GROMACS .gro file of C-alpha atoms in nm:
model
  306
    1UNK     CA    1   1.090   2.439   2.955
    2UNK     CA    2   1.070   2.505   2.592
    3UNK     CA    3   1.171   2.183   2.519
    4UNK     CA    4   0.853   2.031   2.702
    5UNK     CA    5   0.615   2.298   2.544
    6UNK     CA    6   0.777   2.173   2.227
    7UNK     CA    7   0.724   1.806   2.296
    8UNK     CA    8   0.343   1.852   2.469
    9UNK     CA    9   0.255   2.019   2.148
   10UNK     CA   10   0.390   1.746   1.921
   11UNK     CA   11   0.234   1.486   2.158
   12UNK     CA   12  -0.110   1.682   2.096
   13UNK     CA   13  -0.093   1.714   1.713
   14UNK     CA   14  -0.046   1.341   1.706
   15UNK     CA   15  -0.324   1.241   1.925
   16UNK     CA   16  -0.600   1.441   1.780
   17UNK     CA   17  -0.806   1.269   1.567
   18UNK     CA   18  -0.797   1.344   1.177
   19UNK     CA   19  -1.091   1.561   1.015
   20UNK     CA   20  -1.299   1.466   0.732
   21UNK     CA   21  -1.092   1.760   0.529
   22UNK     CA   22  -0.764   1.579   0.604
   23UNK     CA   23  -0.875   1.268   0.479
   24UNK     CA   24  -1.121   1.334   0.176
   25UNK     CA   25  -1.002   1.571  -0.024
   26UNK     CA   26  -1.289   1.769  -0.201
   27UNK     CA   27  -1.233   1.821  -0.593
   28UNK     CA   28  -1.486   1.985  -0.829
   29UNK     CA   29  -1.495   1.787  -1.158
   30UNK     CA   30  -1.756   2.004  -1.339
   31UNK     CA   31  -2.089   2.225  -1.231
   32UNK     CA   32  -2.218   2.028  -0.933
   33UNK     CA   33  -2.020   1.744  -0.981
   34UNK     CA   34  -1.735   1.655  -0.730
   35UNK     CA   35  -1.493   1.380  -0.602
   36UNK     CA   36  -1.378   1.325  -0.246
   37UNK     CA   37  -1.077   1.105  -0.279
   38UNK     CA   38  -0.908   0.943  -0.007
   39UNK     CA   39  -0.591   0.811   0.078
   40UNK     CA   40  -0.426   0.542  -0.077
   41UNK     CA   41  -0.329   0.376   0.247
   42UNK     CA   42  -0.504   0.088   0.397
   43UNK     CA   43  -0.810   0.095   0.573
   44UNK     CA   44  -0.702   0.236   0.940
   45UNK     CA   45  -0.877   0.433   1.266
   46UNK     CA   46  -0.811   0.795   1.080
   47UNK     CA   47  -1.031   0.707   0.750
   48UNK     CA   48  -1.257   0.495   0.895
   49UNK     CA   49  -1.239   0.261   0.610
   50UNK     CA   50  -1.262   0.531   0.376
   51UNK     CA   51  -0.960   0.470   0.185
   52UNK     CA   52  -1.136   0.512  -0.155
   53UNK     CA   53  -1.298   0.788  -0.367
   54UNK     CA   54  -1.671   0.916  -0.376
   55UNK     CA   55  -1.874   1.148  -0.551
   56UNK     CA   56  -2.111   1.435  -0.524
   57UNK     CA   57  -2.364   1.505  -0.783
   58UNK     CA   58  -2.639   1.830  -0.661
   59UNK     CA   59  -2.926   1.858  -0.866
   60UNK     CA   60  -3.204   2.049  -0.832
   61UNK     CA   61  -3.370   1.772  -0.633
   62UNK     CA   62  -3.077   1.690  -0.381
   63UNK     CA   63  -2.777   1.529  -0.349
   64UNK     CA   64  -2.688   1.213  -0.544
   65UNK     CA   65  -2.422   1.065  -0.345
   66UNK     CA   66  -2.163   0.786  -0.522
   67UNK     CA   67  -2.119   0.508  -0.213
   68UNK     CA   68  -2.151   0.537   0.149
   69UNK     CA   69  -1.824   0.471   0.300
   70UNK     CA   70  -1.721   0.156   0.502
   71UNK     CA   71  -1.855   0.218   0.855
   72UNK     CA   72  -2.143   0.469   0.990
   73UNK     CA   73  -1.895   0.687   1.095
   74UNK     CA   74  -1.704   0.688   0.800
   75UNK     CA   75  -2.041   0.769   0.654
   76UNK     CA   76  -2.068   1.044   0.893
   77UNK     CA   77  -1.731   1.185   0.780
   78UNK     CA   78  -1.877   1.132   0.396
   79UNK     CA   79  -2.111   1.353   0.512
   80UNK     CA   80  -1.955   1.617   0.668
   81UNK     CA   81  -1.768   1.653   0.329
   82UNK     CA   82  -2.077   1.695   0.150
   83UNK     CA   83  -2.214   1.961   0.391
   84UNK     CA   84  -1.865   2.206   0.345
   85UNK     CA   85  -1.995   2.161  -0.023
   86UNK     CA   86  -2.389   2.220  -0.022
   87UNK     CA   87  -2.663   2.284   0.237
   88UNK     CA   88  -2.881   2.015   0.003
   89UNK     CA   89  -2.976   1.694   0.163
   90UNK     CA   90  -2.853   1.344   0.069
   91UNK     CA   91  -3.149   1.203  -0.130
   92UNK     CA   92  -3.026   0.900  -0.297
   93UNK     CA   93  -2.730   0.677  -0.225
   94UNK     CA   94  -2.597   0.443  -0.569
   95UNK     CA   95  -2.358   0.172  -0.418
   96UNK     CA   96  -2.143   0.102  -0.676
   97UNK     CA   97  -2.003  -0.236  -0.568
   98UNK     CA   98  -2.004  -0.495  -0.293
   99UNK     CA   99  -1.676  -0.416  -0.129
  100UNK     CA  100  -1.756  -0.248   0.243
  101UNK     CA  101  -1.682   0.082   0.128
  102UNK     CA  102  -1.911   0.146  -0.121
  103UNK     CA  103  -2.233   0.015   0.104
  104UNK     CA  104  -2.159  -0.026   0.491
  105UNK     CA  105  -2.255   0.343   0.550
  106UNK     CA  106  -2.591   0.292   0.386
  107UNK     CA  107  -2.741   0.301   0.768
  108UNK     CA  108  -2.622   0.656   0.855
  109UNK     CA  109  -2.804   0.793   0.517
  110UNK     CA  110  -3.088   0.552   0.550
  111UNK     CA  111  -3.399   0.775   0.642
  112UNK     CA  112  -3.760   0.861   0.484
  113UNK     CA  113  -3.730   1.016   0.112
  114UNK     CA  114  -3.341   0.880   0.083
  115UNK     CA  115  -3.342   0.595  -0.192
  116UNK     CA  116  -3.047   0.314  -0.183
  117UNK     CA  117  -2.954   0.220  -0.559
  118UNK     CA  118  -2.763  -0.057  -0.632
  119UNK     CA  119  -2.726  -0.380  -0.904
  120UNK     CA  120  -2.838  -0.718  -0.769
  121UNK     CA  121  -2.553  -0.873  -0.792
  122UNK     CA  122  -2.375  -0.595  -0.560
  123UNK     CA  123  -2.632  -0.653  -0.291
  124UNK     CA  124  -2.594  -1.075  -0.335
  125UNK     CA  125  -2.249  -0.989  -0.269
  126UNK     CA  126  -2.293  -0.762   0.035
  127UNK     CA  127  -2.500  -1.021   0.175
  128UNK     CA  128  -2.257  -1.274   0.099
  129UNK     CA  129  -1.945  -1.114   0.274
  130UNK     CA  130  -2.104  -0.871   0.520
  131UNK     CA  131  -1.985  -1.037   0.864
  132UNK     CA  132  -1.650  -1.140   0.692
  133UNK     CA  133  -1.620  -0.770   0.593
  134UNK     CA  134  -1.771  -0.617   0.936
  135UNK     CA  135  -1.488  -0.877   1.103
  136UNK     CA  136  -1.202  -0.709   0.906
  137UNK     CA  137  -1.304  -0.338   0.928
  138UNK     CA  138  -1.284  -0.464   1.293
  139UNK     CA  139  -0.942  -0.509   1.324
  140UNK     CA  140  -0.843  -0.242   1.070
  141UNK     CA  141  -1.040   0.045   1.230
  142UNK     CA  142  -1.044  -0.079   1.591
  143UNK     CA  143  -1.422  -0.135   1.765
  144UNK     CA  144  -1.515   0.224   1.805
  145UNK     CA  145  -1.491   0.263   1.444
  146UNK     CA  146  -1.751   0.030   1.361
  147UNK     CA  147  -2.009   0.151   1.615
  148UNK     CA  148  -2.338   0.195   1.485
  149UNK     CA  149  -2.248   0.038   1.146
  150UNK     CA  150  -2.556  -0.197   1.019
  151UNK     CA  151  -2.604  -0.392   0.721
  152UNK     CA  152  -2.896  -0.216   0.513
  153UNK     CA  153  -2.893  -0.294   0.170
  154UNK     CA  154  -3.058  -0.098  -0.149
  155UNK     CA  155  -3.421  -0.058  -0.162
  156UNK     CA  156  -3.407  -0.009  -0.563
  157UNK     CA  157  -3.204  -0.282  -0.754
  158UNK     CA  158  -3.157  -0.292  -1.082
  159UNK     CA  159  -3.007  -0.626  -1.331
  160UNK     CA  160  -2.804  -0.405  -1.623
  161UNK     CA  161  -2.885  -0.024  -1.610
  162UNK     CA  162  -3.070   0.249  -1.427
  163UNK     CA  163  -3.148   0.594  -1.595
  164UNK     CA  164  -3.208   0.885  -1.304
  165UNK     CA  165  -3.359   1.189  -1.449
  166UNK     CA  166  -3.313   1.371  -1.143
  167UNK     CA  167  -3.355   1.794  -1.105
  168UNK     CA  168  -3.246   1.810  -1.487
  169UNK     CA  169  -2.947   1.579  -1.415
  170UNK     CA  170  -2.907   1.246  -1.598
  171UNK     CA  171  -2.718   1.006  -1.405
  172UNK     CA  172  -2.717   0.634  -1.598
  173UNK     CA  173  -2.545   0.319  -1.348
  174UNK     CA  174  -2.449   0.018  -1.524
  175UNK     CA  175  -2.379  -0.275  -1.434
  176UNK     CA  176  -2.146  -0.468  -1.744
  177UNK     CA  177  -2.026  -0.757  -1.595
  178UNK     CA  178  -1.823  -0.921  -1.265
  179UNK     CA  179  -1.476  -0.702  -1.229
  180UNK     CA  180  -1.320  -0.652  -0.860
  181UNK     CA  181  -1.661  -0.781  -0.740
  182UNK     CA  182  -1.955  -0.947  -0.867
  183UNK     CA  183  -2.168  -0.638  -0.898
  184UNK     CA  184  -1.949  -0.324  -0.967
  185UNK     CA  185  -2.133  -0.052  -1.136
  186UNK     CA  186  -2.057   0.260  -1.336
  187UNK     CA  187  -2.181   0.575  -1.323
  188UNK     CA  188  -2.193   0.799  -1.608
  189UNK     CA  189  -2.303   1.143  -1.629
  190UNK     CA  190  -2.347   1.244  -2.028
  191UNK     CA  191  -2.384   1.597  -2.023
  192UNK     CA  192  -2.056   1.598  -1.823
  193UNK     CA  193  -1.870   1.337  -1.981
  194UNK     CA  194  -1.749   1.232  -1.627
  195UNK     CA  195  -1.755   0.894  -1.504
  196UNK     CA  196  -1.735   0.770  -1.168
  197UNK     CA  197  -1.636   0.417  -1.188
  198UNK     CA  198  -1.608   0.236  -0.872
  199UNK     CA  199  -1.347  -0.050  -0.849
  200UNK     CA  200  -1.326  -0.102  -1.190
  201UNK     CA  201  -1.079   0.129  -1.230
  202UNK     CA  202  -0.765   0.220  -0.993
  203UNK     CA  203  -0.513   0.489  -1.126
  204UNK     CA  204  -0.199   0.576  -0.900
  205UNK     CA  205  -0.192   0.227  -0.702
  206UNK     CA  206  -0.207  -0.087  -0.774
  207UNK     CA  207  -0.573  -0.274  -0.840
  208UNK     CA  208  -0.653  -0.611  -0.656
  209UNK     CA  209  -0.731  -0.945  -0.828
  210UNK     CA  210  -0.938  -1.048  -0.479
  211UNK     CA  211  -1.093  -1.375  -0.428
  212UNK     CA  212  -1.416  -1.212  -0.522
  213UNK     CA  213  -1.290  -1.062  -0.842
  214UNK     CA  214  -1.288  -1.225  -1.234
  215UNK     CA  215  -0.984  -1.058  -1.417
  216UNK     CA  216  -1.092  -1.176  -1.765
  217UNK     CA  217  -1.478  -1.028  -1.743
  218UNK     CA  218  -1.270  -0.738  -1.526
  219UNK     CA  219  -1.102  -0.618  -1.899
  220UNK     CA  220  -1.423  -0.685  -2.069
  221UNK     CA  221  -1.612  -0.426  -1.844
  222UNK     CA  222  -1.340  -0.197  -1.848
  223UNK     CA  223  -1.403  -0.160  -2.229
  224UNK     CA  224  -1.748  -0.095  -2.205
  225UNK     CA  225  -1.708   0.157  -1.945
  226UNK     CA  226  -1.437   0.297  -2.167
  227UNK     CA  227  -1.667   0.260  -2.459
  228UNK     CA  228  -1.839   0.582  -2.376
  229UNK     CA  229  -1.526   0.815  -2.366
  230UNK     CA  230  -1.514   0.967  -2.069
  231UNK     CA  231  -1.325   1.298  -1.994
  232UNK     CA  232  -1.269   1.228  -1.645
  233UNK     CA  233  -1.258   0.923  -1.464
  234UNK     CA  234  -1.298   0.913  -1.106
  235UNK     CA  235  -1.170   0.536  -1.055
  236UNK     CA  236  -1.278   0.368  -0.694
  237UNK     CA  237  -0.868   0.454  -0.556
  238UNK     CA  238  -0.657   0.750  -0.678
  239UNK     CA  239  -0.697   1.069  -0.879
  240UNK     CA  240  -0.920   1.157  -1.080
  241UNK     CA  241  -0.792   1.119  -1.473
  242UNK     CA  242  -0.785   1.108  -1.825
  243UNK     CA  243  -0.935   0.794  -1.976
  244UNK     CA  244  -0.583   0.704  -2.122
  245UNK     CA  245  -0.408   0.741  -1.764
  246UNK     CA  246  -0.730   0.450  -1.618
  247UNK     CA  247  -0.623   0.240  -1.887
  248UNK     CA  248  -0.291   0.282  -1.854
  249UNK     CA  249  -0.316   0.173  -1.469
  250UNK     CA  250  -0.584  -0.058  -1.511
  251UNK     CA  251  -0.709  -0.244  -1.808
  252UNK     CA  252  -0.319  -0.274  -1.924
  253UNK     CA  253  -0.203  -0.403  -1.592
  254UNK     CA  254  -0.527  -0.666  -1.634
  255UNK     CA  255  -0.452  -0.760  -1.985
  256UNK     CA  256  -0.042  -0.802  -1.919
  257UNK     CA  257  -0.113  -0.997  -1.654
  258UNK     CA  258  -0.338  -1.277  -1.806
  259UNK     CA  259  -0.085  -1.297  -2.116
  260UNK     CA  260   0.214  -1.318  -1.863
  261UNK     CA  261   0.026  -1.560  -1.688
  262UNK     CA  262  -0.101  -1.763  -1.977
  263UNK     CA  263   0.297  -1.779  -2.105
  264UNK     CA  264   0.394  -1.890  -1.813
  265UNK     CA  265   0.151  -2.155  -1.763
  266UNK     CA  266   0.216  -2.231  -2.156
  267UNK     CA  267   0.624  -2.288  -2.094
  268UNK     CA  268   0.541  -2.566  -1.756
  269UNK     CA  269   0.561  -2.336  -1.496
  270UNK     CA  270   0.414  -2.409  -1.167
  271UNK     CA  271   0.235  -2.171  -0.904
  272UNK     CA  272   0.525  -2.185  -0.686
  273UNK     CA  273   0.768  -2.031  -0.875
  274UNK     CA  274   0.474  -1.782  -0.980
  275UNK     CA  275   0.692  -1.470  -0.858
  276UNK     CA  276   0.934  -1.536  -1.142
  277UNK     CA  277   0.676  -1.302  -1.381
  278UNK     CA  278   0.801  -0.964  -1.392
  279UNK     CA  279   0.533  -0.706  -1.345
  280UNK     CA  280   0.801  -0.417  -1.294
  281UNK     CA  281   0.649  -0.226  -1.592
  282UNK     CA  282   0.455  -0.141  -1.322
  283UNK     CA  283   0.596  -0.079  -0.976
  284UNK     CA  284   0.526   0.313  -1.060
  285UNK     CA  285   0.216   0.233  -0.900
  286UNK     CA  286   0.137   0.229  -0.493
  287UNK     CA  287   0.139  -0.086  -0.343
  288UNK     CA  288   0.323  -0.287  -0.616
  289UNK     CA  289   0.539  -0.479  -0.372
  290UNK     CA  290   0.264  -0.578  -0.179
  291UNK     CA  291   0.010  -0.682  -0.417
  292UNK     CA  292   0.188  -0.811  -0.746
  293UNK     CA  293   0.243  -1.171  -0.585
  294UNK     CA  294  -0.104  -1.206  -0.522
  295UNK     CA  295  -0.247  -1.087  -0.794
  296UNK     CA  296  -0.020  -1.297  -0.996
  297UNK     CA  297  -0.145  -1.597  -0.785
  298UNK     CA  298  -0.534  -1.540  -0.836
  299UNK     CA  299  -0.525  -1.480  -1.197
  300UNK     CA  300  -0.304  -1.823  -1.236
  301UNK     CA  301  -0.590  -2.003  -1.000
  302UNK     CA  302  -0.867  -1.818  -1.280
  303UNK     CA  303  -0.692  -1.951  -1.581
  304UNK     CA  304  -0.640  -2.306  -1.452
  305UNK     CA  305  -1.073  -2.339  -1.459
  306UNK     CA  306  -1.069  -2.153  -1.771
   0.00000   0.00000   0.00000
C-alpha cells in the first residue's frame, strides 16, 4: 500500500503543470528594476517558449516590461511574474528583437493605454518569419500552447534610438546594428547602469549564429552596447552578469570564431571538414555540443560573401 501511495504521488508531481515561479525566476537588479530569467533548455510545453530572460522596470507611471514572451500564454505566465512583484499595470511593452520570444506575446498585453516599442527592422523581421516561427513553437510547445497567440506588432517604431522619460525613469533602446537578428535592441537604464540586452548577449550557454543572424556586425554591436559600461548585464539567455563575464561568453566566442574560421578558409579548407576547428575553449558553456557545428557552418557561409 505504501508503495502505491508512494508511486500515485510521484505520478502527480510529474503531471502537474509547472508555475510561472518554477520557470522564471524573479531577480531584483536595482530599485524597481528586475530580471525574470528562464531556463536554458529549449523551448518546451512547461515554459511556453519562454526559455529566455525579461525585465521589469516600475516607474511611477507603470510597468515597462522588456519582451513579451513567445506565445499568449507564455505572456500570461510573464505576467503572472510581474504581478508577485507589483500591483502596477503593464503600460508599455519594448520588443527587443525579432526572435518569437521577445514579440509573440504582444497580443495578451495589447489593450487601450499599453504602447508596443520596437526598431523597424525587428518588426520587418517579425513579419518576415512569423508563420515559420508560429509553425515551430508548434511543435516545441504542442497546440495548446499556442492558443490565442496573434501576430500584433509595435505601434511605436523607432530607426536608431528611443529615449522614454517615463515616471522619473529614463529608459534609452537602441538599435546598433544586425546581431542574432536584424533588429535586436538594447536597453539601457543610466541612472542604474543596468542593461538589458536582448540576444546580443548570451552568458552561461552557448549563442546562435542563426540563418537570420550577421556575426561580423554581431561583434560590432556588442561593442557599442559595451561602450556604455554597464554594471549588470541581463543578456537575452542566462544570468545576469558583469560586463567582463558577457564578453567573455559572447563577443570572444564571436570574434574567435571568425579568426578560426578565416584561418581555416586561409589554409584550403573546405566546409566539410568544418568540424576540424576546435572551439573547446568553450564547451564550459550550455549547449556547446549541440551548437558549435553550426555555428561554425554559418559563419564559414558569411565569410565566403564577404
Amino acid at each position: 500500500m505504501l508503495r502505491v501511495i508512494a508511486l500515485f504521488w510521484v505520478v502527480l508531481i510529474c503531471s502537474t503543470p509547472l508555475h510561472a515561479e518554477q520557470i522564471l525566476r524573479t531577480e531584483k537588479l536595482a530599485h524597481n528594476v528586475y530580471a525574470l530569467i528562464g531556463p536554458l533548455t529549449n523551448r518546451n510545453p512547461e515554459n511556453l517558449g519562454n526559455n529566455a530572460n525579461f525585465g521589469v522596470i516600475i516607474t511611477g507611471d507603470g510597468v515597462v516590461l522588456i519582451d513579451s514572451g513567445a506565445t499568449n500564454e507564455g505572456a500570461r505566465m510573464i505576467h503572472a511574474a510581474v504581478k508577485r512583484i507589483t500591483d502596477k499595470p503593464v503600460k508599455w511593452v519594448i520588443n527587443s528583437g525579432g526572435q518569437d520570444h521577445r514579440w509573440m506575446g504582444n497580443g495578451y498585453f495589447k489593450k487601450p493605454g499599453v504602447t508596443i516599442i520596437a526598431s523597424e527592422k525587428a518588426v520587418v523581421d517579425q513579419k518576415a518569419r512569423k508563420e515559420a516561427q508560429l509553425d515551430r513553437l508548434w511543435s516545441l510547445v504542442g497546440k495548446k500552447g499556442i492558443e490565442g497567440t496573434s501576430y500584433i506588432h509595435a505601434d511605436a517604431t523607432f530607426s536608431q534610438q528611443k529615449i522614454l522619460e517615463v515616471g522619473n525613469t529614463r529608459i534609452e533602446i537602441y538599435h546598433a546594428g544586425h546581431a542574432h537578428t536584424p533588429g535586436d535592441s538594447y536597453i539601457w537604464l543610466p541612472e542604474h547602469k543596468v542593461m538589458f540586452s536582448g540576444d546580443i548577449v548570451y552568458t552561461d550557454r552557448l549563442l546562435g549564429v542563426g540563418s537570420m543572424s550577421a556575426h561580423k556586425s554581431w561583434i560590432a554591436t556588442f561593442e557599442a552596447m559595451a561602450a556604455k559600461q554597464p554594471e549588470i548585464v541581463v543578456g537575452g539567455h542566462g544570468n545576469p552578469a558583469s560586463l567582463s563575464k558577457a564578453k567573455a561568453d559572447t563577443y570572444d566566442y564571436l570574434v574567435f570564431l571568425r579568426e578560426a574560421v578565416l584561418k581555416f578558409i586561409d589554409e584550403g579548407n573546405s566546409l566539410e571538414d568544418i568540424g576540424k576547428i576546435d572551439q573547446s575553449r568553450f564547451s564550459y558553456l550550455e549547449n556547446f555540443d549541440s551548437l558549435k557545428g553550426r555555428n561554425a557552418q554559418r559563419v564559414y557561409e558569411e565569410l565566403e560573401w564577404e
